[in-house]
Coordinates of C-alpha atoms in Angstrom, one line a residue:
X1 CA 10.4 -12.6 -33.9
X2 CA 12.4 -14.6 -31.4
X3 CA 12.7 -12.7 -28.1
X4 CA 15.9 -12.9 -26.0
X5 CA 15.2 -15.0 -23.0
X6 CA 17.4 -16.1 -20.2
X7 CA 18.0 -19.9 -19.7
X8 CA 20.2 -19.8 -16.7
X9 CA 18.4 -19.1 -13.4
X10 CA 21.5 -17.3 -12.2
X11 CA 21.6 -15.1 -15.2
X12 CA 21.8 -11.8 -13.4
X13 CA 25.3 -11.0 -12.1
X14 CA 26.2 -8.2 -9.6
X15 CA 27.9 -4.8 -9.9
X16 CA 29.2 -2.3 -7.4
X17 CA 27.3 0.9 -7.3
X18 CA 29.2 3.2 -4.8
X19 CA 30.6 3.1 -1.3
X20 CA 31.2 -0.7 -1.6
X21 CA 27.5 -1.5 -2.2
X22 CA 27.2 -4.6 -4.5
X23 CA 23.8 -5.3 -6.1
X24 CA 22.3 -7.3 -8.9
X25 CA 22.8 -5.6 -12.3
X26 CA 19.1 -5.1 -12.5
X27 CA 16.8 -4.3 -9.7
X28 CA 13.0 -4.6 -9.2
X29 CA 11.0 -1.5 -8.6
X30 CA 8.3 -2.4 -6.1
X31 CA 6.0 0.6 -6.6
X32 CA 4.5 -1.4 -9.6
X33 CA 2.8 -3.6 -7.0
X34 CA 0.9 -0.6 -5.6
X35 CA -2.4 1.0 -6.5
X36 CA -1.0 3.9 -8.6
X37 CA -1.0 1.6 -11.7
X38 CA -4.3 0.0 -10.7
X39 CA -5.3 -2.8 -8.4
X40 CA -2.8 -5.7 -7.9
X41 CA -3.0 -9.2 -6.6
X42 CA -0.8 -9.6 -3.5
X43 CA -0.3 -13.3 -4.2
X44 CA 0.9 -12.6 -7.8
X45 CA 3.1 -9.8 -6.4
X46 CA 4.8 -12.2 -4.1
X47 CA 5.2 -14.8 -6.8
X48 CA 6.8 -12.2 -9.0
X49 CA 9.2 -10.9 -6.3
X50 CA 10.3 -14.4 -5.5
X51 CA 10.9 -15.3 -9.1
X52 CA 13.0 -12.2 -9.5
X53 CA 15.2 -13.4 -6.6
X54 CA 15.3 -16.9 -8.0
X55 CA 17.0 -15.6 -11.2
X56 CA 19.4 -13.3 -9.4
X57 CA 17.5 -10.0 -9.3
X58 CA 18.1 -9.5 -5.6
X59 CA 18.0 -5.6 -5.5
X60 CA 14.5 -4.7 -4.3
X61 CA 13.5 -1.0 -4.3
X62 CA 10.5 0.2 -2.2
X63 CA 9.6 3.3 -0.2
X64 CA 7.6 4.1 2.9
X65 CA 5.1 6.1 0.8
X66 CA 4.3 3.3 -1.7
X67 CA 1.1 1.4 -1.3
X68 CA -2.6 2.0 -0.8
X69 CA -3.2 3.9 2.4
X70 CA -5.5 2.2 4.9
X71 CA -8.7 4.0 5.6
X72 CA -8.1 6.9 8.1
X73 CA -4.3 6.5 8.0
X74 CA -2.2 9.5 8.0
X75 CA 1.3 9.9 6.6
X76 CA 3.2 7.4 4.3
X77 CA 1.0 4.3 3.6
X78 CA 3.8 1.8 4.4
X79 CA 1.7 -1.0 2.8
X80 CA 4.2 -1.7 0.0
X81 CA 7.0 -2.2 2.6
X82 CA 4.7 -4.6 4.4
X83 CA 4.3 -6.6 1.2
X84 CA 8.1 -6.8 0.8
X85 CA 8.3 -8.0 4.4
X86 CA 6.4 -11.1 3.4
X87 CA 9.3 -12.0 1.2
X88 CA 12.1 -10.9 3.5
X89 CA 10.7 -13.1 6.3
X90 CA 12.1 -16.1 4.4
X91 CA 14.8 -14.6 2.1
X92 CA 16.4 -11.6 3.8
X93 CA 19.9 -12.8 3.3
X94 CA 19.3 -13.0 -0.5
X95 CA 18.1 -9.5 -0.8
X96 CA 19.7 -6.1 -1.1
X97 CA 16.9 -3.9 0.3
X98 CA 16.4 -0.3 -0.6
X99 CA 13.7 2.0 0.8
X100 CA 13.1 5.7 1.1
X101 CA 11.8 8.5 3.4
X102 CA 10.9 12.1 3.1
X103 CA 7.5 12.3 1.4
X104 CA 5.0 12.7 4.2
X105 CA 1.7 12.3 2.2
X106 CA 0.6 9.7 -0.3
X107 CA 1.7 8.8 -3.8
X108 CA -0.5 9.7 -6.8
X109 CA -1.4 13.4 -6.4
X110 CA -3.7 13.1 -3.3
X111 CA -3.6 15.6 -0.5
X112 CA -0.2 16.0 1.2
X113 CA 1.7 14.2 -1.5
X114 CA 4.1 17.1 -2.0
X115 CA 4.9 17.6 1.7
X116 CA 8.5 16.7 2.5
X117 CA 10.5 16.5 5.7
X118 CA 14.2 16.1 6.1
X119 CA 14.9 17.1 9.6
X120 CA 16.9 14.9 12.0
X121 CA 14.0 13.8 14.1
X122 CA 11.9 12.8 11.1
X123 CA 14.7 11.0 9.4
X124 CA 15.2 8.9 12.6
X125 CA 11.5 8.2 13.1
X126 CA 10.9 7.3 9.5
X127 CA 13.7 4.8 9.5
X128 CA 12.4 3.1 12.6
X129 CA 8.9 2.9 11.1
X130 CA 10.3 1.3 7.9
X131 CA 12.4 -1.2 9.9
X132 CA 9.2 -2.2 11.8
X133 CA 7.1 -2.6 8.7
X134 CA 9.8 -4.5 6.8
X135 CA 10.5 -6.8 9.7
X136 CA 14.3 -6.3 9.5
X137 CA 16.9 -4.7 11.7
X138 CA 18.9 -3.0 8.9
X139 CA 18.2 -1.4 5.5
X140 CA 20.9 -1.9 2.9
X141 CA 20.3 1.4 1.0
X142 CA 18.3 4.2 2.5
X143 CA 17.3 7.0 0.2
X144 CA 16.2 10.6 0.8
X145 CA 13.2 10.4 -1.5
X146 CA 12.9 14.1 -2.1
X147 CA 14.8 17.0 -0.6
X148 CA 13.1 19.5 1.7
X149 CA 14.2 22.5 -0.2
X150 CA 14.4 25.1 2.6
X151 CA 16.6 22.8 4.7
X152 CA 20.3 22.4 4.0
X153 CA 20.9 18.9 2.5
X154 CA 23.8 18.6 4.8
X155 CA 21.5 18.4 7.7
X156 CA 19.4 15.6 6.2
X157 CA 22.5 13.6 5.2
X158 CA 24.1 14.2 8.6
X159 CA 21.0 12.5 10.2
X160 CA 21.3 9.6 7.7
X161 CA 25.0 9.3 8.5
X162 CA 24.1 8.8 12.2
X163 CA 21.8 5.9 11.1
X164 CA 24.8 4.3 9.4
X165 CA 26.9 4.8 12.6
X166 CA 24.0 3.3 14.6
X167 CA 23.8 0.2 12.3
X168 CA 20.2 1.0 11.1
X169 CA 21.3 1.4 7.5
X170 CA 24.3 0.4 5.5
X171 CA 24.4 2.9 2.7
X172 CA 23.0 6.3 1.8
X173 CA 21.2 7.1 -1.4
X174 CA 19.6 10.3 -2.8
X175 CA 16.7 10.6 -5.2
X176 CA 16.2 13.5 -7.7
X177 CA 19.0 15.7 -6.5
X178 CA 20.9 18.2 -8.6
X179 CA 24.6 17.8 -9.2
X180 CA 25.4 20.6 -6.7
X181 CA 23.2 19.0 -4.1
X182 CA 24.9 15.7 -4.6
X183 CA 28.3 17.2 -4.1
X184 CA 27.2 18.9 -0.9
X185 CA 25.8 15.7 0.4
X186 CA 28.9 13.6 -0.5
X187 CA 31.0 16.0 1.5
X188 CA 29.1 14.9 4.6
X189 CA 29.1 11.1 3.9
X190 CA 29.8 8.8 0.9
X191 CA 26.7 8.4 -1.3
X192 CA 26.3 4.9 -2.8
X193 CA 23.6 5.7 -5.3
X194 CA 21.6 8.4 -7.0
X195 CA 18.1 7.5 -8.2
X196 CA 16.4 9.6 -10.8
X197 CA 14.3 9.0 -13.9
X198 CA 16.6 8.1 -16.8
X199 CA 15.5 6.4 -20.0
X200 CA 15.5 6.7 -23.8
X201 CA 13.1 9.6 -23.6
X202 CA 14.1 11.2 -20.3
X203 CA 17.8 12.2 -20.4
X204 CA 18.0 15.6 -18.6
X205 CA 20.1 14.0 -15.7
X206 CA 23.0 13.5 -18.2
X207 CA 23.8 17.2 -18.1
X208 CA 24.7 17.6 -14.5
X209 CA 23.6 14.8 -12.2
X210 CA 25.4 11.9 -13.9
X211 CA 28.7 13.8 -14.1
X212 CA 28.4 14.7 -10.5
X213 CA 27.7 11.1 -9.6
X214 CA 30.8 10.0 -11.4
X215 CA 32.8 12.7 -9.6
X216 CA 31.7 11.6 -6.1
X217 CA 31.9 7.9 -6.8
X218 CA 28.2 7.1 -6.7
X219 CA 26.3 4.6 -8.9
X220 CA 23.1 5.4 -10.7
X221 CA 19.7 3.7 -10.2
X222 CA 17.3 4.8 -13.0
X223 CA 13.6 4.6 -12.1
X224 CA 11.0 4.4 -14.8
X225 CA 13.6 3.1 -17.3
X226 CA 10.7 2.0 -19.5
X227 CA 8.9 5.3 -19.4
X228 CA 6.2 4.2 -16.9
X229 CA 5.4 1.5 -19.5
X230 CA 5.2 3.8 -22.5
X231 CA 8.4 2.6 -24.1
X232 CA 7.2 -1.0 -24.1
X233 CA 4.5 -0.1 -26.7
X234 CA 1.9 -1.9 -24.7
X235 CA 0.0 1.0 -23.2
X236 CA -3.4 1.9 -24.4
X237 CA -5.5 5.0 -23.6
X238 CA -7.6 2.9 -21.3
X239 CA -4.5 1.7 -19.3
X240 CA -3.4 5.4 -19.1
X241 CA -6.7 6.6 -17.8
X242 CA -6.8 3.9 -15.0
X243 CA -3.5 4.9 -13.5
X244 CA -1.4 7.9 -12.2
X245 CA -0.5 8.6 -15.8
X246 CA -4.1 9.9 -16.3
X247 CA -4.2 13.5 -17.4
X248 CA -0.4 13.7 -17.8
X249 CA 0.7 15.5 -21.0
X250 CA 3.3 13.0 -22.0
X251 CA 0.8 10.0 -21.7
X252 CA -2.5 11.6 -22.3
X253 CA -2.6 14.8 -24.5
X254 CA 0.5 13.6 -26.4
X255 CA -0.3 10.0 -26.5
X256 CA -0.5 9.8 -30.3
X257 CA 2.5 12.1 -30.9
X258 CA 4.8 10.1 -28.6
X259 CA 4.1 6.9 -30.6
X260 CA 6.9 8.2 -32.8
X261 CA 9.3 7.4 -29.9
X262 CA 7.8 3.9 -29.6
X263 CA 8.2 3.4 -33.3
X264 CA 11.9 4.0 -33.1
X265 CA 12.4 1.7 -30.2
X266 CA 10.2 -1.0 -31.8
X267 CA 12.0 -0.8 -35.2
X268 CA 15.4 -1.5 -33.5
X269 CA 13.8 -4.2 -31.4
X270 CA 12.7 -5.9 -34.6
X271 CA 16.2 -5.7 -36.0
X272 CA 17.8 -7.5 -33.0
X273 CA 15.0 -10.0 -32.3
X274 CA 14.2 -8.4 -29.0
X275 CA 11.2 -6.6 -27.4
X276 CA 10.9 -2.8 -27.1
X277 CA 11.4 -3.2 -23.3
X278 CA 14.6 -5.2 -23.8
X279 CA 15.9 -2.6 -26.4
X280 CA 15.2 0.4 -24.1
X281 CA 17.0 -1.3 -21.2
X282 CA 19.9 -2.3 -23.4
X283 CA 20.3 1.4 -24.5
X284 CA 20.4 2.4 -20.8
X285 CA 23.1 -0.1 -19.9
X286 CA 25.1 1.0 -23.0
X287 CA 24.7 4.7 -22.1
X288 CA 26.0 4.0 -18.6
X289 CA 29.0 2.2 -19.9
X290 CA 29.8 5.0 -22.4
X291 CA 29.4 7.7 -19.7
X292 CA 31.5 5.6 -17.3
X293 CA 29.1 5.0 -14.5
X294 CA 27.6 1.8 -13.1
X295 CA 23.9 1.7 -14.0
X296 CA 21.2 -0.5 -12.3
X297 CA 17.8 0.2 -13.6
X298 CA 14.7 -0.9 -11.5
X299 CA 11.9 -1.6 -14.0
X300 CA 8.7 -2.5 -12.2
X301 CA 6.3 -5.3 -13.3
X302 CA 3.6 -7.5 -11.8
X303 CA 4.3 -10.6 -13.9
X304 CA 7.2 -13.2 -13.6
X305 CA 7.3 -13.4 -17.4
X306 CA 8.2 -9.7 -17.6
X307 CA 11.0 -10.3 -15.1
X308 CA 12.6 -12.8 -17.5
X309 CA 12.0 -10.5 -20.5
X310 CA 13.7 -7.6 -18.7
X311 CA 16.6 -9.6 -17.4
X312 CA 17.4 -10.8 -20.9
X313 CA 18.3 -7.2 -21.9
X314 CA 21.6 -7.8 -20.1
X315 CA 22.8 -9.9 -22.9
X316 CA 21.8 -7.5 -25.8
X317 CA 24.3 -5.4 -27.7
X318 CA 23.4 -2.4 -29.8
X319 CA 25.3 -1.1 -32.7
X320 CA 26.6 2.4 -32.9
X321 CA 24.1 3.2 -35.6
X322 CA 21.3 1.8 -33.5
X323 CA 22.4 3.8 -30.5
X324 CA 22.5 7.0 -32.6
X325 CA 18.9 6.4 -33.7
X326 CA 17.8 5.8 -30.1
X327 CA 19.6 8.9 -29.0
X328 CA 17.3 11.0 -31.2
X329 CA 14.2 9.7 -29.4
X330 CA 14.5 12.1 -26.4
X331 CA 14.2 15.1 -28.7
X332 CA 11.0 13.7 -30.2
X333 CA 9.2 13.2 -26.8
X334 CA 6.3 15.7 -26.3
X335 CA 5.7 16.7 -22.7
X336 CA 8.0 16.9 -19.8
X337 CA 8.8 13.9 -17.5
X338 CA 7.6 15.6 -14.4
X339 CA 4.0 14.7 -13.3
X340 CA 1.8 17.8 -13.3
X341 CA 0.4 17.2 -9.8
X342 CA 3.9 17.9 -8.5
X343 CA 5.6 21.2 -8.7
X344 CA 8.5 21.8 -11.0
X345 CA 11.0 21.6 -8.1
X346 CA 9.9 18.0 -7.6
X347 CA 12.6 16.7 -10.0
X348 CA 16.2 17.8 -10.3
X349 CA 15.7 19.4 -13.7
X350 CA 13.4 22.0 -12.1
X351 CA 16.2 23.1 -9.8
X352 CA 19.2 23.1 -12.1

């Protein structure tokens, strides 16, 4: 099989999400460089990030809660932002930087991971902390990572709007909001992007969230577009057990059953001389086009070769028949997309 591979270092073009925010058509999810998927090598991480920027993937997505907490530290770890700062020190002008606030504990199901704050004082202090760690004076896209459910979303977005006014951030983003929450937020300030899980096997956002994003003029940034690695067909039970996927029904108890989804993706990949990852990403781009919304997925990887592989999906076209077969994959998936150490309200589907 001959895999699609970019030959032009400037292969990745740009697209406008919403509110005038222009970013590369593919982003890089930085959480992959953190401990939730096992230990990573900081030197290799920096090499991978720099390579992504070299080929035009300039949209880097992190969060204050990503990274391995230092011993005795409380609150968001911040260590992933500090890693990104190493790149920004030399290449800030080349990067569209996105980070997030709101989760006050640690990622991966440890104590406090579900604690969320969206009050004005916290929004302001979280932003200042991220700016310090990132070594920059402005954040291009600042997301509310999760919503504090007993606080009106208008209050949180109002505080974010003050950050725009003060020049601390350029654009507002929201993660895992419902359609109604998005509309309420957009009435306070324009929303540039919505970030939620969206992929071949996770399509619940198409019911309400994507239509609302189109309505308010926001673009969509799908996280886990490769199903936390499952859709690539490369996961093993061992790799699942050594990551945050351990014990999760979709990856653990239903590991064998969900190979049926991978089989569909792989069969189409073979037909078009692509990899399963490229095929899954190409489906997502096609789906965004058909629904009428700019889509900028942020697959995470630790290797530069995977950056090239993922970027090549931008040149892949799928036939109507292939898209129809892929559309049936979501119905075959066993186990929900929410991680069980989070409550059902953690994702937008649990509040619709």
